[in-house]
Amino acid sequence: MTAAPAVEAVELVKHFGQTRAVDGVSFVVPTGTVLGLLGPNGAGKTTLVRMLTTLSVPTGGTGRVAGYDILREPTQVRRSMGLTGQAATVDEILTGRENLKLIGSLYGLPKSHVREATERLFDRFDLTEAADRMAKTYSGGMRRRLDLAVSLLAAPPILFLDEPTTGLDPQSRSGLWAVLRELVDEGTTLVLTTQYLEEADHLADEIVVVDHGKVIAAGTPTQLKDQAGQASVVVTLTNAADLDDAARLMRSHSPEVHVERGSRRLTARAAGLGDMTRIAAVFESSGIELDDLGLARPSLDDVFLHLTGHRAEAEAADGTTEQTPEGVTP
Ligand SMILES: Nc1ncnc2c1ncn2[C@@H]1O[C@H](COP(=O)(O)OP(=O)(O)O)[C@@H](O)[C@H]1O
Ligand SMILES: [Mg+2]
């Protein structure tokens, strides 16, 4: 398939006075895929999304959404995409249902479509029971889901999500992940920003890591992890008594073997699947019984540390408080 990319950033630049919020960022998002823009607070993620969704004019460069140029064809761009921003946009004193009705009329959508879509979206997002309550009574997770329902009212083929799960408790977060997965399965293209390495790993086909307005790495989650360090083969023995024999055996095939004393586990540096199958074959013919043998890769947390020299924001990573964080951009 040679379909046009859903989203393209072409050398995008945005300066605020001395601040180079975005400093020459390019990427391509093929139709039907998920791009994760991963970076810590202040990396430039929101600014990138605001430029691509025509809310902010670039200092330099351009972009395309659904094939339309963000500078020359902003109306067509807006018609092709939905946006769920970092700050909740729902109207507090309206009910959930009224919020959708309002957006529907702002967009000039047919009333029958809005009614039908509202039922379907509320059902999907588990908001049916709360549909006639004022949004100010909603929890953080419910507001995010209402926000998402609002962005999906016009069924846009391309959806931008700016930190969709920041501030949500783990359960609301995984609920939202499941909903996003469904959208992707139905063919929606997603561009999502996140500070959560785990989130990008879970949802994204491709990850672009940004820091200080620049792309510092890009690739599939697996490629990024490979970059951060080698994989290892982890062997769990059935009997702890075999530990020394097993270590000797593995050392004859791998230069770096780590034995976890007091456990039944051994770890060897591995270049990839080839090493794992070789070690499996060695144990097969040795008669030493194994409970488990597998390949362990570095986490995206390791990746981030490796690339930036610092860990992603710790307070954002615990996700235990449910609150709506304030947007930082006016
Ligand atoms: N409207 C603005 N005026 C001045 N500085 C801004 C504005 N918006 C963002 N910035 C600055 O640009 C940088 C990137 O911000 P932002 O895109 O919000 O990052 P992120 O979304 O990754 O946290 C930060 O240093 C931020 O303070
Ligand atoms: Mg942001």
mmCIF file with all atom_site columns, C-alpha atoms in Angstrom, residues 18-131:
data_model
loop_
_atom_site.group_PDB
_atom_site.id
_atom_site.type_symbol
_atom_site.label_atom_id
_atom_site.label_alt_id
_atom_site.label_comp_id
_atom_site.label_asym_id
_atom_site.label_entity_id
_atom_site.label_seq_id
_atom_site.pdbx_PDB_ins_code
_atom_site.Cartn_x
_atom_site.Cartn_y
_atom_site.Cartn_z
_atom_site.occupancy
_atom_site.B_iso_or_equiv
_atom_site.pdbx_formal_charge
_atom_site.auth_seq_id
_atom_site.auth_comp_id
_atom_site.auth_asym_id
_atom_site.auth_atom_id
_atom_site.pdbx_PDB_model_num
ATOM 1   C CA . GLN A 1 18  ? 14.465  32.995 23.514 1.00 0.00 ? 18  GLN A CA 1
ATOM 2   C CA . THR A 1 19  ? 12.767  29.650 24.096 1.00 0.00 ? 19  THR A CA 1
ATOM 3   C CA . ARG A 1 20  ? 13.188  27.160 21.284 1.00 0.00 ? 20  ARG A CA 1
ATOM 4   C CA . ALA A 1 21  ? 10.139  25.107 22.200 1.00 0.00 ? 21  ALA A CA 1
ATOM 5   C CA . VAL A 1 22  ? 10.381  23.107 18.961 1.00 0.00 ? 22  VAL A CA 1
ATOM 6   C CA . ASP A 1 23  ? 13.633  23.171 17.081 1.00 0.00 ? 23  ASP A CA 1
ATOM 7   C CA . GLY A 1 24  ? 13.401  21.424 13.704 1.00 0.00 ? 24  GLY A CA 1
ATOM 8   C CA . VAL A 1 25  ? 11.237  18.343 14.149 1.00 0.00 ? 25  VAL A CA 1
ATOM 9   C CA . SER A 1 26  ? 10.303  15.999 11.298 1.00 0.00 ? 26  SER A CA 1
ATOM 10  C CA . PHE A 1 27  ? 8.406   12.741 11.305 1.00 0.00 ? 27  PHE A CA 1
ATOM 11  C CA . VAL A 1 28  ? 5.927   10.763 9.234  1.00 0.00 ? 28  VAL A CA 1
ATOM 12  C CA . VAL A 1 29  ? 2.892   8.874  10.529 1.00 0.00 ? 29  VAL A CA 1
ATOM 13  C CA . PRO A 1 30  ? 1.533   6.270  8.104  1.00 0.00 ? 30  PRO A CA 1
ATOM 14  C CA . THR A 1 31  ? -2.260  5.973  7.928  1.00 0.00 ? 31  THR A CA 1
ATOM 15  C CA . GLY A 1 32  ? -3.709  3.583  10.473 1.00 0.00 ? 32  GLY A CA 1
ATOM 16  C CA . THR A 1 33  ? -0.704  3.608  12.781 1.00 0.00 ? 33  THR A CA 1
ATOM 17  C CA . VAL A 1 34  ? 0.046   5.078  16.200 1.00 0.00 ? 34  VAL A CA 1
ATOM 18  C CA . LEU A 1 35  ? 2.848   7.540  16.758 1.00 0.00 ? 35  LEU A CA 1
ATOM 19  C CA . GLY A 1 36  ? 3.978   8.152  20.313 1.00 0.00 ? 36  GLY A CA 1
ATOM 20  C CA . LEU A 1 37  ? 5.651   11.502 20.950 1.00 0.00 ? 37  LEU A CA 1
ATOM 21  C CA . LEU A 1 38  ? 7.558   10.720 24.095 1.00 0.00 ? 38  LEU A CA 1
ATOM 22  C CA . GLY A 1 39  ? 9.344   13.256 26.223 1.00 0.00 ? 39  GLY A CA 1
ATOM 23  C CA . PRO A 1 40  ? 9.530   14.869 29.652 1.00 0.00 ? 40  PRO A CA 1
ATOM 24  C CA . ASN A 1 41  ? 7.735   18.014 30.758 1.00 0.00 ? 41  ASN A CA 1
ATOM 25  C CA . GLY A 1 42  ? 8.733   21.012 28.629 1.00 0.00 ? 42  GLY A CA 1
ATOM 26  C CA . ALA A 1 43  ? 10.122  18.878 25.789 1.00 0.00 ? 43  ALA A CA 1
ATOM 27  C CA . GLY A 1 44  ? 7.892   20.594 23.200 1.00 0.00 ? 44  GLY A CA 1
ATOM 28  C CA . LYS A 1 45  ? 5.178   17.978 22.762 1.00 0.00 ? 45  LYS A CA 1
ATOM 29  C CA . THR A 1 46  ? 2.167   20.238 23.221 1.00 0.00 ? 46  THR A CA 1
ATOM 30  C CA . THR A 1 47  ? 3.688   22.900 20.990 1.00 0.00 ? 47  THR A CA 1
ATOM 31  C CA . LEU A 1 48  ? 4.176   20.303 18.249 1.00 0.00 ? 48  LEU A CA 1
ATOM 32  C CA . VAL A 1 49  ? 0.579   19.126 18.532 1.00 0.00 ? 49  VAL A CA 1
ATOM 33  C CA . ARG A 1 50  ? -0.724  22.703 18.539 1.00 0.00 ? 50  ARG A CA 1
ATOM 34  C CA . MET A 1 51  ? 1.137   23.477 15.308 1.00 0.00 ? 51  MET A CA 1
ATOM 35  C CA . LEU A 1 52  ? -0.030  20.303 13.577 1.00 0.00 ? 52  LEU A CA 1
ATOM 36  C CA . THR A 1 53  ? -3.629  20.956 14.612 1.00 0.00 ? 53  THR A CA 1
ATOM 37  C CA . THR A 1 54  ? -3.453  24.571 13.334 1.00 0.00 ? 54  THR A CA 1
ATOM 38  C CA . LEU A 1 55  ? -3.832  26.141 16.795 1.00 0.00 ? 55  LEU A CA 1
ATOM 39  C CA . SER A 1 56  ? -0.376  27.685 16.663 1.00 0.00 ? 56  SER A CA 1
ATOM 40  C CA . VAL A 1 57  ? 1.548   29.083 13.702 1.00 0.00 ? 57  VAL A CA 1
ATOM 41  C CA . PRO A 1 58  ? 5.051   27.638 13.217 1.00 0.00 ? 58  PRO A CA 1
ATOM 42  C CA . THR A 1 59  ? 8.095   29.905 13.304 1.00 0.00 ? 59  THR A CA 1
ATOM 43  C CA . GLY A 1 60  ? 9.474   27.662 10.579 1.00 0.00 ? 60  GLY A CA 1
ATOM 44  C CA . GLY A 1 61  ? 8.773   24.490 8.657  1.00 0.00 ? 61  GLY A CA 1
ATOM 45  C CA . THR A 1 62  ? 5.360   23.065 7.930  1.00 0.00 ? 62  THR A CA 1
ATOM 46  C CA . GLY A 1 63  ? 3.288   19.931 8.213  1.00 0.00 ? 63  GLY A CA 1
ATOM 47  C CA . ARG A 1 64  ? 0.537   17.967 6.533  1.00 0.00 ? 64  ARG A CA 1
ATOM 48  C CA . VAL A 1 65  ? -2.516  16.285 7.989  1.00 0.00 ? 65  VAL A CA 1
ATOM 49  C CA . ALA A 1 66  ? -4.505  13.945 5.731  1.00 0.00 ? 66  ALA A CA 1
ATOM 50  C CA . GLY A 1 67  ? -2.439  15.372 2.886  1.00 0.00 ? 67  GLY A CA 1
ATOM 51  C CA . TYR A 1 68  ? -3.468  18.991 3.618  1.00 0.00 ? 68  TYR A CA 1
ATOM 52  C CA . ASP A 1 69  ? -0.871  21.631 4.395  1.00 0.00 ? 69  ASP A CA 1
ATOM 53  C CA . ILE A 1 70  ? -1.297  23.055 7.898  1.00 0.00 ? 70  ILE A CA 1
ATOM 54  C CA . LEU A 1 71  ? -0.380  26.573 6.718  1.00 0.00 ? 71  LEU A CA 1
ATOM 55  C CA . ARG A 1 72  ? -2.238  26.772 3.419  1.00 0.00 ? 72  ARG A CA 1
ATOM 56  C CA . GLU A 1 73  ? -5.217  24.483 4.088  1.00 0.00 ? 73  GLU A CA 1
ATOM 57  C CA . PRO A 1 74  ? -6.067  24.824 7.801  1.00 0.00 ? 74  PRO A CA 1
ATOM 58  C CA . THR A 1 75  ? -9.816  24.362 7.295  1.00 0.00 ? 75  THR A CA 1
ATOM 59  C CA . GLN A 1 76  ? -9.377  21.011 5.571  1.00 0.00 ? 76  GLN A CA 1
ATOM 60  C CA . VAL A 1 77  ? -6.859  19.996 8.234  1.00 0.00 ? 77  VAL A CA 1
ATOM 61  C CA . ARG A 1 78  ? -9.358  20.753 11.011 1.00 0.00 ? 78  ARG A CA 1
ATOM 62  C CA . ARG A 1 79  ? -12.051 18.780 9.221  1.00 0.00 ? 79  ARG A CA 1
ATOM 63  C CA . SER A 1 80  ? -9.794  15.715 9.050  1.00 0.00 ? 80  SER A CA 1
ATOM 64  C CA . MET A 1 81  ? -8.774  15.475 12.667 1.00 0.00 ? 81  MET A CA 1
ATOM 65  C CA . GLY A 1 82  ? -9.878  15.475 16.253 1.00 0.00 ? 82  GLY A CA 1
ATOM 66  C CA . LEU A 1 83  ? -7.930  16.781 19.225 1.00 0.00 ? 83  LEU A CA 1
ATOM 67  C CA . THR A 1 84  ? -8.065  15.956 22.888 1.00 0.00 ? 84  THR A CA 1
ATOM 68  C CA . GLY A 1 85  ? -5.950  18.548 24.628 1.00 0.00 ? 85  GLY A CA 1
ATOM 69  C CA . GLN A 1 86  ? -3.996  18.392 27.835 1.00 0.00 ? 86  GLN A CA 1
ATOM 70  C CA . ALA A 1 87  ? -6.457  20.611 29.685 1.00 0.00 ? 87  ALA A CA 1
ATOM 71  C CA . ALA A 1 88  ? -10.018 19.342 29.839 1.00 0.00 ? 88  ALA A CA 1
ATOM 72  C CA . THR A 1 89  ? -12.287 21.272 27.504 1.00 0.00 ? 89  THR A CA 1
ATOM 73  C CA . VAL A 1 90  ? -15.606 20.031 28.800 1.00 0.00 ? 90  VAL A CA 1
ATOM 74  C CA . ASP A 1 91  ? -18.111 22.558 30.056 1.00 0.00 ? 91  ASP A CA 1
ATOM 75  C CA . GLU A 1 92  ? -18.492 21.931 33.785 1.00 0.00 ? 92  GLU A CA 1
ATOM 76  C CA . ILE A 1 93  ? -22.040 23.139 34.233 1.00 0.00 ? 93  ILE A CA 1
ATOM 77  C CA . LEU A 1 94  ? -23.406 21.144 31.329 1.00 0.00 ? 94  LEU A CA 1
ATOM 78  C CA . THR A 1 95  ? -24.254 17.474 31.552 1.00 0.00 ? 95  THR A CA 1
ATOM 79  C CA . GLY A 1 96  ? -22.210 14.966 29.581 1.00 0.00 ? 96  GLY A CA 1
ATOM 80  C CA . ARG A 1 97  ? -24.956 14.698 26.995 1.00 0.00 ? 97  ARG A CA 1
ATOM 81  C CA . GLU A 1 98  ? -25.303 18.494 26.703 1.00 0.00 ? 98  GLU A CA 1
ATOM 82  C CA . ASN A 1 99  ? -21.557 18.795 26.125 1.00 0.00 ? 99  ASN A CA 1
ATOM 83  C CA . LEU A 1 100 ? -21.802 16.579 23.078 1.00 0.00 ? 100 LEU A CA 1
ATOM 84  C CA . LYS A 1 101 ? -24.893 18.381 21.846 1.00 0.00 ? 101 LYS A CA 1
ATOM 85  C CA . LEU A 1 102 ? -23.092 21.715 22.116 1.00 0.00 ? 102 LEU A CA 1
ATOM 86  C CA . ILE A 1 103 ? -20.056 20.503 20.193 1.00 0.00 ? 103 ILE A CA 1
ATOM 87  C CA . GLY A 1 104 ? -22.326 18.893 17.613 1.00 0.00 ? 104 GLY A CA 1
ATOM 88  C CA . SER A 1 105 ? -24.067 22.182 16.916 1.00 0.00 ? 105 SER A CA 1
ATOM 89  C CA . LEU A 1 106 ? -20.764 24.109 16.875 1.00 0.00 ? 106 LEU A CA 1
ATOM 90  C CA . TYR A 1 107 ? -19.559 21.722 14.173 1.00 0.00 ? 107 TYR A CA 1
ATOM 91  C CA . GLY A 1 108 ? -22.871 21.849 12.359 1.00 0.00 ? 108 GLY A CA 1
ATOM 92  C CA . LEU A 1 109 ? -23.367 18.096 12.602 1.00 0.00 ? 109 LEU A CA 1
ATOM 93  C CA . PRO A 1 110 ? -26.861 16.745 11.891 1.00 0.00 ? 110 PRO A CA 1
ATOM 94  C CA . LYS A 1 111 ? -28.884 16.341 15.122 1.00 0.00 ? 111 LYS A CA 1
ATOM 95  C CA . SER A 1 112 ? -29.755 12.732 14.369 1.00 0.00 ? 112 SER A CA 1
ATOM 96  C CA . HIS A 1 113 ? -26.059 11.905 13.937 1.00 0.00 ? 113 HIS A CA 1
ATOM 97  C CA . VAL A 1 114 ? -25.197 13.604 17.233 1.00 0.00 ? 114 VAL A CA 1
ATOM 98  C CA . ARG A 1 115 ? -27.946 11.708 19.082 1.00 0.00 ? 115 ARG A CA 1
ATOM 99  C CA . GLU A 1 116 ? -26.923 8.365  17.651 1.00 0.00 ? 116 GLU A CA 1
ATOM 100 C CA . ALA A 1 117 ? -23.189 8.975  18.122 1.00 0.00 ? 117 ALA A CA 1
ATOM 101 C CA . THR A 1 118 ? -23.720 10.183 21.708 1.00 0.00 ? 118 THR A CA 1
ATOM 102 C CA . GLU A 1 119 ? -25.455 6.941  22.669 1.00 0.00 ? 119 GLU A CA 1
ATOM 103 C CA . ARG A 1 120 ? -22.763 4.860  21.023 1.00 0.00 ? 120 ARG A CA 1
ATOM 104 C CA . LEU A 1 121 ? -19.829 6.818  22.497 1.00 0.00 ? 121 LEU A CA 1
ATOM 105 C CA . PHE A 1 122 ? -21.305 6.955  26.000 1.00 0.00 ? 122 PHE A CA 1
ATOM 106 C CA . ASP A 1 123 ? -21.917 3.256  25.877 1.00 0.00 ? 123 ASP A CA 1
ATOM 107 C CA . ARG A 1 124 ? -18.357 2.600  24.747 1.00 0.00 ? 124 ARG A CA 1
ATOM 108 C CA . PHE A 1 125 ? -16.827 4.956  27.331 1.00 0.00 ? 125 PHE A CA 1
ATOM 109 C CA . ASP A 1 126 ? -18.985 3.724  30.173 1.00 0.00 ? 126 ASP A CA 1
ATOM 110 C CA . LEU A 1 127 ? -20.647 7.108  30.630 1.00 0.00 ? 127 LEU A CA 1
ATOM 111 C CA . THR A 1 128 ? -24.270 6.173  29.973 1.00 0.00 ? 128 THR A CA 1
ATOM 112 C CA . GLU A 1 129 ? -25.234 6.287  33.637 1.00 0.00 ? 129 GLU A CA 1
ATOM 113 C CA . ALA A 1 130 ? -23.566 9.664  34.107 1.00 0.00 ? 130 ALA A CA 1
ATOM 114 C CA . ALA A 1 131 ? -24.851 11.130 30.833 1.00 0.00 ? 131 ALA A CA 1
#
